[in-house]
Amino acid sequence: MSAPPVTLPPAASPVESPRTRSDERSVPGAGWMVVGAKEFGDHLLSARFVVLAVVLGLAAATPLYFATGSIRDIASTVTDARAVFIALFWLAPDVGNQVTLPSVSGFLAYVAPLLGLAFAFDAINGERADGTLPRLLSQPIHRDDVINGKFVAGLAVIGVVLVSVLGAIAAFGLIRLGIVPAASEVLRIVLWVLLTFVYVSLWLAFGMLLSVVIRRAATSALIGFGTWLLLTFFGGLIVSLAGGILAPVAGTAEEQLQNIGIQETLRRFLPDTLYREASLTLLNPQVSTVSTPATLSGYEQAQQRIPSLLSLDQSFILVWPQVVGLVAMTVACFALAYVMFMRQEVRA
Amino acid sequence: MSAGPRERIAPKRRPGRRLAAAADPGAGGIDAPTDSIRIRTRALTKRYDDLVAVDRLDLEVHAGEIFGLLGQNGAGKTTTILMLLGLTEPTAGEARVVGLDPTRGPLEVKRRVGYMPDSVGFYGTMTGRQNLRYTARLNRIERTVAEDTIDEVLDQVGLTSRADDRVDTYSRGMLQRLGIADALVKDPEVLILDEPTTAIDPLGVVEILDLLRRLVDERGIAILLSSHLLNQVQSVCDRIGIFAAGRLIGQGSMAQLAARFGEGAGHLEVGIETTGTDEAERARAVLSEVAGVARVTAGSRAGDPWNVIIDADADPAAMRAVILGVVAEQDLALASIRAVQPSLEDIYRKAVARPGDHAGAVAGHGSASEGGPS
């Protein structure tokens, strides 16, 4: 084109525009709040909310029911009566014939990722498939309002599910056992619920990432659940395999300890392990260490330790790295989803 | 905008700029008063890797006019629209929408511009009314105002009776109507509609086009619509821009486009009763010799009227009189004679087939000269 370069007159600043309708028609509230409120409402009315609340309730209630049965055996071993009620949450009940059910917290470690994935796997690609994304983005909101609003709505609905289900479970235990929990126990349970919330948020952020990257909701659901299955059920096997390769065990105790150490390090890359370690330590004041000693002498020392109850802050310091790890993974997943969403073209 | 919701019908903005708007946009230049210009682009370009989706687009849309973007799928219409809304950043060039730069101030632009995307979608589990309420909330429209506005726009697009049914029970055409209602909820100054009528039945299309015309005439808003449906564009648009392979190869009113891409000034259809080939040849010779006739072509079937293409500077009405006289003089049996307005389809075909104008603009792009849009 041979035409001389022309420039347009400078754009009027939005403030000077003659039609500042925001004065008369504005309602307070940022874009992400509007999006979030709508998404939260959708979640609460959706079938998946009901299904997940029931699944989670059953997953938590079943071990709790059996745990109340075997709590008497535990009560004698627990050194302090202050830790009896909370044992309901970490005790893996023996249901006879040498079958042991996972504890309430163990069951949650299995089921909680589903909760996060279910509310996020179709967050963005669902809007794309419905053709609502261009329309949504053409409204006067920032682009990140969409993903932020959806994430916040997911967090809110997860909070609702966790608090209501675990509250109901605790009430059930209270009635069945007739033991009133001590204040420190209540605090431990509250912290543990928060920890579970962070763990579910990690899977929510991961689901969000999948929904941004993968164009079809069905595919992203499949990949999400596949990852969950792999990490939760086969993660341990893979870690054992890798540990065996990196530090083969020939027979000596040192080699065995080294093998265990490597496996532990590898396993701590799995969010599942971080959650289990942190939740066990937070719930059970008797747990005084999360790592296996690295040397034989350390091992002997640990065995000679007099069992005692840790105070809450001591327990918390013990699992601080696990909690930070989970939060960091959550932030990383969401940040990646956020950046990719901001860079995507509106049209597929 | 101090007006209450019920005042919407009254003309609030300067109406009736159609005649001024129909003027050649190039004439005003960059220093022309911009108060009536709602959309203006200069050398707007979008490149995806080595594909040029939009190539140095210069476009002006005024208040009070309907501008039709015409082009095949993939010609760059939707990309242009997304750039105007700030949903895609241009690679080069500039755009002003309602006086604002959509890249830098997308929020204010999106507050004042109603947009209906191609194959618009809604949340299926919500009713039509609930979907519109969500849009109103996203636009921060106060609740009571929003309810009145929603009632009104639903009535305008003829969806009042189905407004409280879930959207997943709607037909494609109803979704498009709801899409137009959705774009109107924010009471826009500019309406951008991407393929607004593709799935609406023929009677519904007339209603929708009437609605668009009313919006423009009564409220003086500017409408930019993209379509590949030539007759709809022709019937409703004040000015038309023809897009092919990312470039705007012509823009203007129908008359301007006809003058540029049509065959001279016009074209008459002259039917002459003939009894044999000889007489037919004589008729053709007679018509060809009339002063001011450029060319005479036969109709597609035997017995069809002759197509008499007249010189560019000749007046069709005067030519009609001249031909009438000559035919009588030569004792030919005249069956019919009428001046033919060039259809947009003809113009479009010729515009996209014209060599050099856009050739090579986009390598590997679907050839624009393959004929009319499907």
XYZ file of C-alpha atoms in Angstrom:
722
model
C 0.000 0.000 0.000
C 1.507 3.277 -1.083
C -0.718 5.527 1.038
C 1.222 7.577 3.565
C 1.020 6.266 7.081
C -1.966 7.825 8.732
C -2.815 7.774 12.362
C -6.166 7.978 13.973
C -7.018 10.816 16.294
C -6.077 9.926 19.839
C -8.649 7.811 21.512
C -10.849 9.643 23.930
C -10.172 8.589 27.441
C -13.003 6.561 28.914
C -13.386 9.101 31.689
C -14.148 11.930 29.292
C -16.663 9.971 27.275
C -19.988 11.746 27.013
C -21.962 8.718 28.071
C -20.670 7.741 31.452
C -23.575 5.570 32.171
C -21.750 3.990 35.013
C -22.921 6.938 37.122
C -26.557 6.122 36.805
C -26.780 2.441 36.185
C -23.863 1.040 38.019
C -24.254 -1.644 40.581
C -21.267 -2.410 42.736
C -19.369 -5.634 42.330
C -16.406 -6.629 40.234
C -16.782 -8.820 37.184
C -15.352 -11.887 38.881
C -17.957 -11.618 41.604
C -20.785 -11.660 39.073
C -19.260 -14.614 37.259
C -18.507 -16.354 40.547
C -22.005 -15.853 41.916
C -23.545 -17.316 38.784
C -21.172 -20.283 38.740
C -21.718 -20.941 42.439
C -25.469 -20.978 41.894
C -25.064 -23.348 38.950
C -22.892 -25.694 41.007
C -25.326 -25.823 43.908
C -28.217 -26.694 41.609
C -26.235 -29.203 39.571
C -26.615 -32.946 39.848
C -22.896 -33.393 40.402
C -23.130 -31.395 43.622
C -25.699 -33.796 45.051
C -23.845 -36.882 43.813
C -20.514 -35.739 45.215
C -21.966 -34.720 48.559
C -23.510 -38.186 48.889
C -20.352 -39.994 47.757
C -18.183 -37.968 50.077
C -20.643 -38.428 52.928
C -20.665 -42.204 52.475
C -16.902 -42.341 52.087
C -16.475 -40.534 55.370
C -19.379 -42.092 57.269
C -18.500 -45.740 56.612
C -15.052 -45.756 58.259
C -16.363 -43.513 60.990
C -19.107 -45.980 61.782
C -16.626 -48.829 62.168
C -14.168 -46.606 63.989
C -16.740 -45.887 66.677
C -16.927 -49.627 67.197
C -13.226 -50.110 67.768
C -12.646 -46.862 69.598
C -12.669 -48.716 72.941
C -9.587 -50.669 72.041
C -7.904 -47.456 71.087
C -8.997 -45.601 74.180
C -6.769 -47.844 76.303
C -3.727 -47.253 74.114
C -4.225 -43.514 73.791
C -2.180 -41.950 76.518
C -4.422 -39.010 77.076
C -8.214 -38.795 77.093
C -7.903 -35.543 75.215
C -7.138 -37.491 72.058
C -9.960 -40.030 72.028
C -12.603 -38.221 69.986
C -10.200 -37.173 67.278
C -9.132 -40.791 66.898
C -12.409 -41.246 65.023
C -10.859 -39.415 62.097
C -7.506 -41.140 61.860
C -8.250 -44.608 63.195
C -8.224 -47.275 60.511
C -10.907 -49.576 61.896
C -10.530 -53.329 62.035
C -13.751 -54.812 60.695
C -12.889 -58.406 61.510
C -11.271 -61.217 59.518
C -8.125 -59.078 59.546
C -9.713 -56.625 57.123
C -8.808 -53.038 57.901
C -10.745 -50.175 56.395
C -8.957 -46.945 55.631
C -9.543 -44.207 58.171
C -11.828 -41.247 57.540
C -8.858 -39.137 56.496
C -7.523 -41.988 54.380
C -10.846 -42.303 52.576
C -10.919 -38.579 51.987
C -7.461 -38.749 50.439
C -8.949 -41.120 47.855
C -12.199 -39.299 47.201
C -11.315 -35.628 47.651
C -9.596 -35.234 44.254
C -12.866 -36.209 42.571
C -14.532 -33.308 44.300
C -12.013 -30.853 42.901
C -11.974 -32.308 39.392
C -15.735 -32.517 39.129
C -16.242 -28.796 39.587
C -13.521 -27.713 37.198
C -12.924 -30.143 34.352
C -15.421 -28.393 32.044
C -15.081 -24.842 33.365
C -13.614 -23.235 30.267
C -14.004 -25.809 27.509
C -17.658 -26.196 28.445
C -18.191 -22.502 27.757
C -16.375 -22.929 24.487
C -18.507 -25.892 23.477
C -21.727 -24.053 24.315
C -20.597 -21.016 22.347
C -21.048 -18.833 25.412
C -17.409 -17.821 25.808
C -17.293 -15.141 23.077
C -20.530 -13.687 24.382
C -19.256 -13.701 27.946
C -15.963 -12.071 26.977
C -17.738 -9.372 24.985
C -19.355 -8.112 28.170
C -17.546 -5.339 30.024
C -15.447 -7.583 32.230
C -11.766 -8.397 32.171
C -10.801 -11.660 30.651
C -9.368 -12.978 33.901
C -12.663 -12.251 35.641
C -13.974 -15.371 33.937
C -11.334 -17.771 35.199
C -11.016 -16.083 38.596
C -14.754 -16.098 39.115
C -14.983 -19.742 38.190
C -12.114 -20.681 40.477
C -13.583 -18.787 43.409
C -16.983 -20.372 42.793
C -15.291 -23.785 42.777
C -13.512 -23.025 46.044
C -16.765 -21.856 47.597
C -18.703 -24.944 46.607
C -15.877 -27.202 47.812
C -15.906 -25.367 51.111
C -19.645 -25.873 51.408
C -19.402 -29.597 50.657
C -16.457 -30.229 52.982
C -17.769 -28.268 55.931
C -21.283 -29.671 55.706
C -20.247 -33.292 55.181
C -17.486 -33.313 57.777
C -19.650 -31.380 60.217
C -22.386 -33.963 59.843
C -19.852 -36.769 60.335
C -18.466 -35.157 63.465
C -21.962 -34.723 64.857
C -22.705 -38.365 64.118
C -19.556 -39.417 65.961
C -20.402 -37.175 68.855
C -23.811 -38.765 69.280
C -22.567 -42.310 68.877
C -19.591 -42.001 71.206
C -20.969 -39.582 73.745
C -17.518 -38.049 74.194
C -17.319 -34.308 74.039
C -14.179 -33.280 72.142
C -11.693 -31.035 73.873
C -10.985 -27.585 72.474
C -7.622 -28.674 71.111
C -9.282 -31.559 69.287
C -11.815 -29.224 67.702
C -8.978 -26.966 66.613
C -7.112 -29.904 65.131
C -10.214 -30.950 63.197
C -10.725 -27.418 61.905
C -7.101 -27.264 60.744
C -7.452 -30.655 59.138
C -10.580 -29.496 57.255
C -8.584 -26.505 56.030
C -5.808 -28.828 54.908
C -8.343 -30.983 53.066
C -9.687 -27.808 51.483
C -6.222 -26.955 50.168
C -5.790 -30.491 48.852
C -9.121 -30.350 47.006
C -8.228 -26.884 45.703
C -5.126 -28.372 44.148
C -7.284 -30.758 42.154
C -9.692 -27.957 41.345
C -6.801 -25.920 39.918
C -5.580 -28.972 38.014
C -9.068 -29.510 36.582
C -9.180 -25.849 35.612
C -5.865 -26.229 33.808
C -7.193 -29.231 31.901
C -10.335 -27.328 30.952
C -8.206 -24.551 29.473
C -5.770 -26.780 27.619
C -8.096 -29.487 26.357
C -10.852 -28.528 24.005
C -13.315 -31.294 24.808
C -14.851 -31.617 28.232
C -15.062 -35.413 27.985
C -11.362 -35.689 27.201
C -10.353 -33.409 30.026
C -12.525 -35.380 32.460
C -10.914 -38.602 31.312
C -7.401 -37.236 31.683
C -8.229 -35.747 35.060
C -9.634 -38.984 36.451
C -6.803 -40.944 34.859
C -4.252 -38.778 36.641
C -6.129 -39.217 39.900
C -6.167 -43.002 39.483
C -2.498 -43.094 38.569
C -1.287 -40.946 41.439
C -3.585 -42.286 44.122
C -3.526 -45.999 43.434
C -0.416 -46.658 41.385
C 1.780 -43.823 42.632
C 3.066 -45.975 45.518
C 3.916 -48.878 43.205
C 5.784 -46.653 40.792
C 7.716 -45.087 43.643
C 8.724 -48.527 44.972
C 9.901 -49.489 41.530
C 11.938 -46.319 41.112
C 13.362 -46.715 44.638
C 14.437 -50.273 43.845
C 16.277 -49.100 40.753
C 17.957 -46.106 42.403
C 18.934 -47.850 45.631
C 18.865 -51.622 45.277
C 18.560 -53.551 48.503
C 21.155 -56.285 48.913
C 20.479 -57.086 52.532
C 22.199 -54.693 54.881
C 20.142 -52.471 57.107
C 21.879 -49.343 55.801
C 20.884 -50.197 52.263
C 17.343 -50.758 53.354
C 17.219 -47.423 55.099
C 18.684 -45.732 52.053
C 16.065 -47.365 49.866
C 13.307 -46.212 52.203
C 14.755 -42.701 52.242
C 14.766 -42.439 48.454
C 11.248 -43.782 48.210
C 10.104 -41.245 50.767
C 11.703 -38.395 48.863
C 10.108 -39.487 45.599
C 6.765 -40.050 47.234
C 6.721 -36.521 48.537
C 6.340 -35.273 44.992
C 2.885 -36.824 45.045
C 0.219 -34.506 46.450
C -1.542 -37.561 47.809
C 1.422 -38.353 50.103
C 1.748 -34.784 51.275
C -1.894 -34.744 52.227
C -1.747 -38.084 54.031
C 1.330 -37.165 56.032
C -0.016 -33.775 56.968
C -3.484 -34.991 57.860
C -2.219 -37.868 59.991
C 0.097 -35.590 61.923
C -2.521 -32.917 62.381
C -5.177 -35.386 63.540
C -3.095 -37.659 65.699
C -1.108 -35.876 68.427
C 0.845 -39.088 69.027
C 2.599 -38.810 65.670
C 5.872 -37.109 66.422
C 7.706 -37.604 63.168
C 6.768 -37.803 59.496
C 10.109 -39.012 58.166
C 11.776 -42.342 58.624
C 15.203 -41.914 60.262
C 17.996 -41.930 57.746
C 20.539 -43.822 59.851
C 20.463 -46.863 62.106
C 21.265 -44.842 65.195
C 18.480 -42.459 64.406
C 16.177 -45.411 64.060
C 17.184 -46.716 67.480
C 16.679 -43.304 69.010
C 13.210 -43.093 67.544
C 12.319 -46.439 69.036
C 13.498 -45.374 72.469
C 11.411 -42.222 72.395
C 8.757 -42.114 75.079
C 5.354 -41.791 73.433
C 3.779 -38.477 74.286
C 1.199 -36.130 72.865
C 2.376 -33.292 70.707
C 0.784 -29.906 71.189
C -1.003 -28.442 68.199
C 1.706 -25.982 67.276
C 4.328 -28.733 67.446
C 2.251 -30.907 65.117
C 1.761 -27.999 62.789
C 5.468 -27.182 62.607
C 6.061 -30.829 61.740
C 3.792 -30.692 58.671
C 4.531 -27.136 57.616
C 6.614 -28.241 54.601
C 3.808 -30.524 53.416
C 1.251 -27.728 53.690
C 3.503 -25.297 51.841
C 4.092 -27.933 49.172
C 0.367 -28.413 48.623
C -0.296 -24.675 48.480
C 2.590 -24.188 46.054
C 1.291 -26.916 43.735
C -2.173 -25.358 43.819
C -0.840 -21.908 42.994
C 1.358 -23.289 40.216
C -1.550 -25.163 38.595
C -3.844 -22.179 38.741
C -1.164 -19.774 37.528
C -0.491 -21.982 34.536
C -4.217 -22.232 33.765
C -4.531 -18.465 34.137
C -1.652 -17.624 31.828
C -2.749 -20.081 29.166
C -6.316 -18.828 29.302
C -5.193 -15.222 28.922
C -3.128 -16.108 25.881
C -5.741 -18.190 24.129
C -7.621 -16.841 21.161
C -11.300 -16.265 21.755
C -12.101 -18.394 18.772
C -10.992 -21.975 18.893
C -28.704 8.179 29.652
C -30.686 9.752 32.426
C -33.729 8.278 30.772
C -35.805 5.613 32.408
C -36.214 2.300 30.672
C -39.538 3.181 29.106
C -38.041 6.007 27.144
C -35.949 3.668 25.071
C -38.175 3.868 22.048
C -37.872 7.633 21.806
C -34.987 8.805 19.643
C -32.250 9.698 22.020
C -29.413 10.034 19.665
C -29.118 11.948 16.498
C -31.360 10.195 14.007
C -31.381 10.203 10.271
C -27.743 10.421 9.312
C -28.226 7.932 6.555
C -27.710 10.268 3.639
C -24.592 11.805 5.041
C -23.372 8.399 6.025
C -23.762 7.100 2.536
C -21.099 9.461 1.300
C -17.782 8.046 0.254
C -15.856 7.472 3.454
C -12.576 8.223 1.816
C -13.597 11.770 1.008
C -13.559 13.068 4.578
C -10.083 11.860 5.381
C -8.631 11.666 8.793
C -9.466 15.255 9.701
C -13.172 14.911 9.055
C -15.380 15.578 12.041
C -15.672 12.331 13.852
C -18.833 12.915 15.845
C -20.961 10.714 13.632
C -18.311 8.047 13.144
C -18.807 5.090 15.428
C -16.246 2.696 14.003
C -13.128 3.689 12.147
C -10.090 1.605 11.326
C -6.830 2.494 9.650
C -4.661 -0.193 8.075
C -5.965 -2.699 10.600
C -4.058 -5.960 10.147
C -4.131 -9.333 11.828
C -1.588 -11.978 11.037
C -1.503 -15.535 12.349
C 1.978 -16.853 11.660
C 2.099 -16.629 7.874
C -1.648 -16.359 7.330
C -2.942 -12.834 6.914
C -6.458 -12.930 8.295
C -7.160 -9.221 7.886
C -5.034 -7.128 5.589
C -4.775 -3.333 6.021
C -8.432 -2.707 6.578
C -9.797 0.834 6.303
C -13.371 0.985 7.428
C -15.791 3.628 8.626
C -19.219 3.064 10.069
C -21.363 6.059 10.960
C -24.139 6.536 13.446
C -27.482 5.872 11.845
C -26.396 3.401 9.241
C -26.251 -0.333 8.764
C -22.971 -1.481 7.331
C -22.811 -4.960 5.901
C -19.605 -6.938 5.792
C -19.954 -9.413 3.001
C -17.639 -12.281 2.421
C -17.163 -15.995 2.428
C -16.346 -17.997 5.508
C -12.717 -17.405 6.371
C -12.578 -14.057 4.597
C -11.663 -12.301 7.850
C -15.025 -10.931 8.937
C -15.064 -12.452 12.403
C -11.412 -11.584 13.037
C -12.191 -7.973 12.181
C -15.090 -7.960 14.606
C -13.009 -9.484 17.386
C -10.390 -6.768 16.902
C -13.069 -4.077 17.072
C -14.170 -5.454 20.438
C -10.665 -5.759 21.816
C -10.993 -9.541 22.018
C -8.029 -9.999 19.689
C -5.102 -7.670 19.378
C -4.335 -6.342 15.920
C -0.897 -7.075 14.543
C -0.744 -3.603 13.045
C -2.975 -0.631 12.399
C -5.456 1.159 14.549
C -9.116 1.055 15.372
C -11.489 3.437 17.091
C -14.842 2.250 18.301
C -17.149 4.867 19.834
C -14.040 7.048 19.853
C -12.017 4.628 21.957
C -9.137 2.331 21.232
C -10.460 -1.194 21.811
C -6.995 -2.534 22.549
C -6.335 -0.085 25.355
C -9.822 0.476 26.735
C -11.730 -2.703 25.997
C -14.021 -2.440 28.992
C -15.602 0.872 28.035
C -15.876 -0.264 24.419
C -17.584 -3.481 25.474
C -19.912 -1.530 27.756
C -21.153 0.516 24.828
C -21.054 -2.029 22.030
C -23.533 -4.876 21.762
C -22.118 -7.980 20.113
C -23.713 -11.147 18.901
C -21.125 -13.762 17.957
C -21.350 -16.218 15.135
C -23.255 -19.344 16.319
C -24.176 -17.664 19.569
C -24.694 -19.895 22.598
C -26.486 -19.626 25.903
C -26.505 -21.567 29.146
C -28.880 -24.428 28.425
C -30.017 -25.042 31.975
C -31.105 -21.441 32.424
C -34.161 -19.801 30.890
C -33.842 -17.169 28.206
C -34.725 -14.506 30.726
C -32.139 -15.751 33.223
C -29.470 -15.654 30.525
C -30.315 -12.041 29.773
C -30.290 -11.225 33.489
C -26.750 -12.558 33.706
C -25.718 -10.278 30.837
C -27.389 -7.338 32.572
C -25.504 -8.100 35.780
C -22.219 -8.344 33.899
C -23.003 -4.897 32.511
C -23.738 -3.614 36.032
C -27.250 -2.601 35.053
C -29.368 -1.908 38.068
C -31.890 -4.638 38.743
C -35.198 -2.839 38.191
C -33.908 -1.129 35.057
C -32.631 -4.476 33.833
C -35.989 -6.215 34.303
C -37.809 -3.591 32.223
C -35.123 -3.627 29.544
C -35.209 -7.417 29.360
C -38.994 -7.440 28.950
C -38.668 -4.907 26.196
C -35.905 -6.598 24.198
C -37.596 -9.984 24.507
C -40.722 -8.418 23.070
C -38.726 -6.777 20.282
C -37.280 -10.076 19.110
C -40.587 -11.903 19.604
C -39.519 -14.261 22.369
C -41.782 -13.103 25.178
C -43.887 -16.266 25.172
C -40.834 -18.544 25.447
C -38.763 -16.332 27.744
C -39.212 -18.562 30.778
C -38.423 -21.845 29.058
C -35.014 -23.402 29.383
C -32.699 -22.391 26.577
C -31.869 -25.995 25.678
C -35.421 -26.293 24.348
C -34.868 -23.434 21.902
C -34.361 -23.860 18.168
C -31.336 -22.366 16.406
C -33.432 -19.494 15.138
C -34.698 -18.724 18.625
C -31.140 -18.725 19.910
C -30.247 -16.118 17.315
C -33.208 -14.004 18.329
C -32.125 -14.324 21.933
C -28.618 -13.369 20.822
C -29.903 -10.133 19.351
C -31.898 -9.459 22.516
C -28.762 -10.172 24.521
C -26.782 -7.612 22.528
C -29.542 -5.041 23.057
C -29.754 -5.450 26.840
C -26.920 -2.980 27.392
C -28.649 -0.362 25.210
C -25.664 -0.134 22.876
C -24.474 2.724 20.711
C -23.028 0.268 18.254
C -24.382 -3.155 17.451
C -22.073 -5.730 15.930
C -23.821 -8.820 14.630
C -21.880 -11.744 13.209
C -24.100 -13.740 10.877
C -27.289 -12.663 12.669
C -29.889 -14.368 10.531
C -28.383 -17.600 9.219
C -30.700 -19.924 11.142
C -33.821 -17.816 11.302
C -36.722 -18.777 9.044
C -37.513 -16.429 6.126
C -40.468 -14.729 7.826
C -38.469 -14.256 10.992
C -35.637 -12.715 9.017
C -37.939 -9.995 7.720
C -38.982 -9.214 11.294
C -35.400 -9.092 12.503
C -34.238 -6.909 9.640
C -37.188 -4.572 10.290
C -36.150 -4.441 13.927
C -32.588 -3.522 12.978
C -33.842 -0.834 10.625
C -36.051 0.602 13.392
C -33.181 0.632 15.874
C -31.053 2.557 13.442
C -33.742 5.017 12.391
C -35.222 5.676 15.808
C -32.157 5.663 17.965
C -29.425 6.471 15.524
C -27.205 3.583 16.552
C -24.674 2.142 14.155
C -24.928 -1.482 13.114
C -22.128 -3.531 11.649
C -23.334 -6.892 10.475
C -21.459 -9.622 8.743
C -23.198 -12.073 6.516
C -22.817 -14.236 3.501
C -26.512 -14.006 2.662
C -26.433 -11.552 -0.205
C -30.081 -10.684 -0.539
C -30.454 -9.922 3.160
C -27.419 -7.683 3.093
C -28.746 -5.956 0.007
C -32.171 -5.387 1.510
C -31.117 -3.919 4.834
C -27.652 -2.407 4.558
C -27.011 1.235 3.748
C -23.451 0.515 2.826
C -21.653 -2.690 2.089
C -18.057 -3.762 2.346
C -16.954 -6.742 0.294
C -14.354 -8.899 1.964
C -12.233 -11.470 0.245
C -9.157 -13.204 1.588
C -8.667 -10.694 4.369
C -8.999 -7.574 2.267
C -11.851 -5.167 1.826
C -12.013 -5.037 -1.951
C -14.825 -2.551 -2.160
C -17.103 -0.555 0.052
C -19.943 1.838 -0.506
C -23.654 1.948 -1.205
C -25.209 -0.417 -3.705
C -25.083 2.299 -6.373
C -21.425 2.990 -5.717
C -20.531 -0.656 -5.805
C -22.547 -1.159 -8.966
C -20.717 1.723 -10.604
C -17.387 0.225 -9.624
C -17.956 -3.449 -10.202
C -21.073 -3.492 -12.374
C -20.996 -3.414 -16.144
C -21.022 0.293 -16.817
C -23.934 2.377 -15.710
C -26.603 -0.172 -16.332
C -28.248 -2.805 -18.232
C -31.567 -3.193 -19.994
C -33.500 -6.301 -20.756
C -35.131 -6.096 -24.170
C -37.481 -8.860 -25.235
C -38.176 -9.119 -28.957
C -40.554 -11.575 -30.590
C -38.683 -13.343 -33.370
C -39.718 -16.129 -35.696
C -36.379 -17.549 -36.666
C -32.625 -17.319 -36.264
C -32.221 -14.830 -39.032
C -34.636 -12.429 -37.477
C -32.962 -12.921 -34.109
C -29.617 -12.032 -35.608
C -31.159 -8.979 -37.200
C -32.559 -7.896 -33.824
C -29.171 -8.287 -32.218
C -27.523 -6.274 -34.961
C -30.086 -3.524 -34.653
C -29.672 -3.295 -30.886
C -25.883 -3.342 -31.114
C -25.836 -0.424 -33.496
C -27.775 1.901 -31.220
C -25.484 4.709 -30.066
C -24.557 4.251 -26.402
C -24.906 0.478 -26.339
C -21.735 -1.212 -25.283
C -22.643 -4.779 -25.939
C -25.585 -7.107 -26.468
C -25.695 -10.608 -25.107
C -28.300 -13.286 -25.580
C -30.326 -14.661 -22.711
C -29.440 -18.050 -21.354
C -32.242 -19.751 -23.296
C -33.638 -19.170 -26.754
C -36.488 -16.673 -26.581
C -35.112 -14.982 -23.467
C -34.806 -11.214 -23.654
C -31.569 -9.684 -24.902
C -29.262 -8.193 -22.314
C -28.327 -4.763 -23.537
C -25.377 -3.361 -21.632
C -25.119 0.367 -22.053
C -22.108 2.655 -21.864
C -20.975 3.865 -18.481
C -21.876 7.477 -19.199
C -25.284 6.760 -20.716
C -28.492 7.372 -18.814
C -30.589 4.178 -18.596
C -33.897 6.061 -18.885
C -32.796 7.928 -21.996
C -31.388 4.748 -23.508
C -34.709 3.052 -22.930
C -36.457 5.727 -24.976
C -33.851 5.514 -27.743
C -34.149 1.745 -27.983
C -37.951 1.939 -28.038
C -37.711 4.307 -30.991
C -35.186 2.220 -32.893
C -37.133 -0.994 -32.388
C -40.331 0.609 -33.705
C -38.425 2.087 -36.651
C -36.966 -1.268 -37.616
C -40.358 -2.934 -37.342
C -39.360 -5.443 -34.700
C -42.011 -6.915 -32.417
C -41.132 -5.640 -28.936
C -42.317 -7.913 -26.143
C -40.777 -6.231 -23.109
C -38.210 -3.702 -22.050
C -37.011 -2.907 -18.560
C -33.981 -1.491 -16.816
C -32.262 -4.064 -14.609
C -30.750 -3.070 -11.277
C -27.545 -4.964 -10.738
C -28.041 -7.448 -7.918
C -25.573 -7.657 -5.117
C -24.853 -11.168 -6.240
C -23.591 -9.925 -9.596
C -21.550 -7.230 -7.939
C -20.133 -9.654 -5.442
C -19.219 -12.184 -8.075
C -17.459 -9.589 -10.144
C -15.763 -7.977 -7.191
C -14.224 -11.161 -5.880
C -13.369 -12.368 -9.362
C -11.605 -9.160 -10.343
C -7.963 -10.048 -10.773
C -5.142 -8.137 -9.154
C -7.255 -6.557 -6.473
C -6.628 -9.194 -3.907
C -4.615 -11.799 -5.725
C -1.708 -12.997 -3.680
C -2.959 -11.345 -0.519
C -3.189 -14.680 1.186
C -1.386 -17.611 -0.217
C -3.168 -20.886 0.085
C -6.447 -19.291 1.001
C -9.596 -20.616 -0.613
C -9.963 -18.997 -3.987
C -12.435 -16.177 -3.764
C -13.436 -16.484 -7.376
C -15.030 -19.863 -7.007
C -18.405 -18.222 -7.135
C -20.975 -17.063 -4.680
C -21.004 -18.172 -1.114
C -22.613 -21.427 -0.330
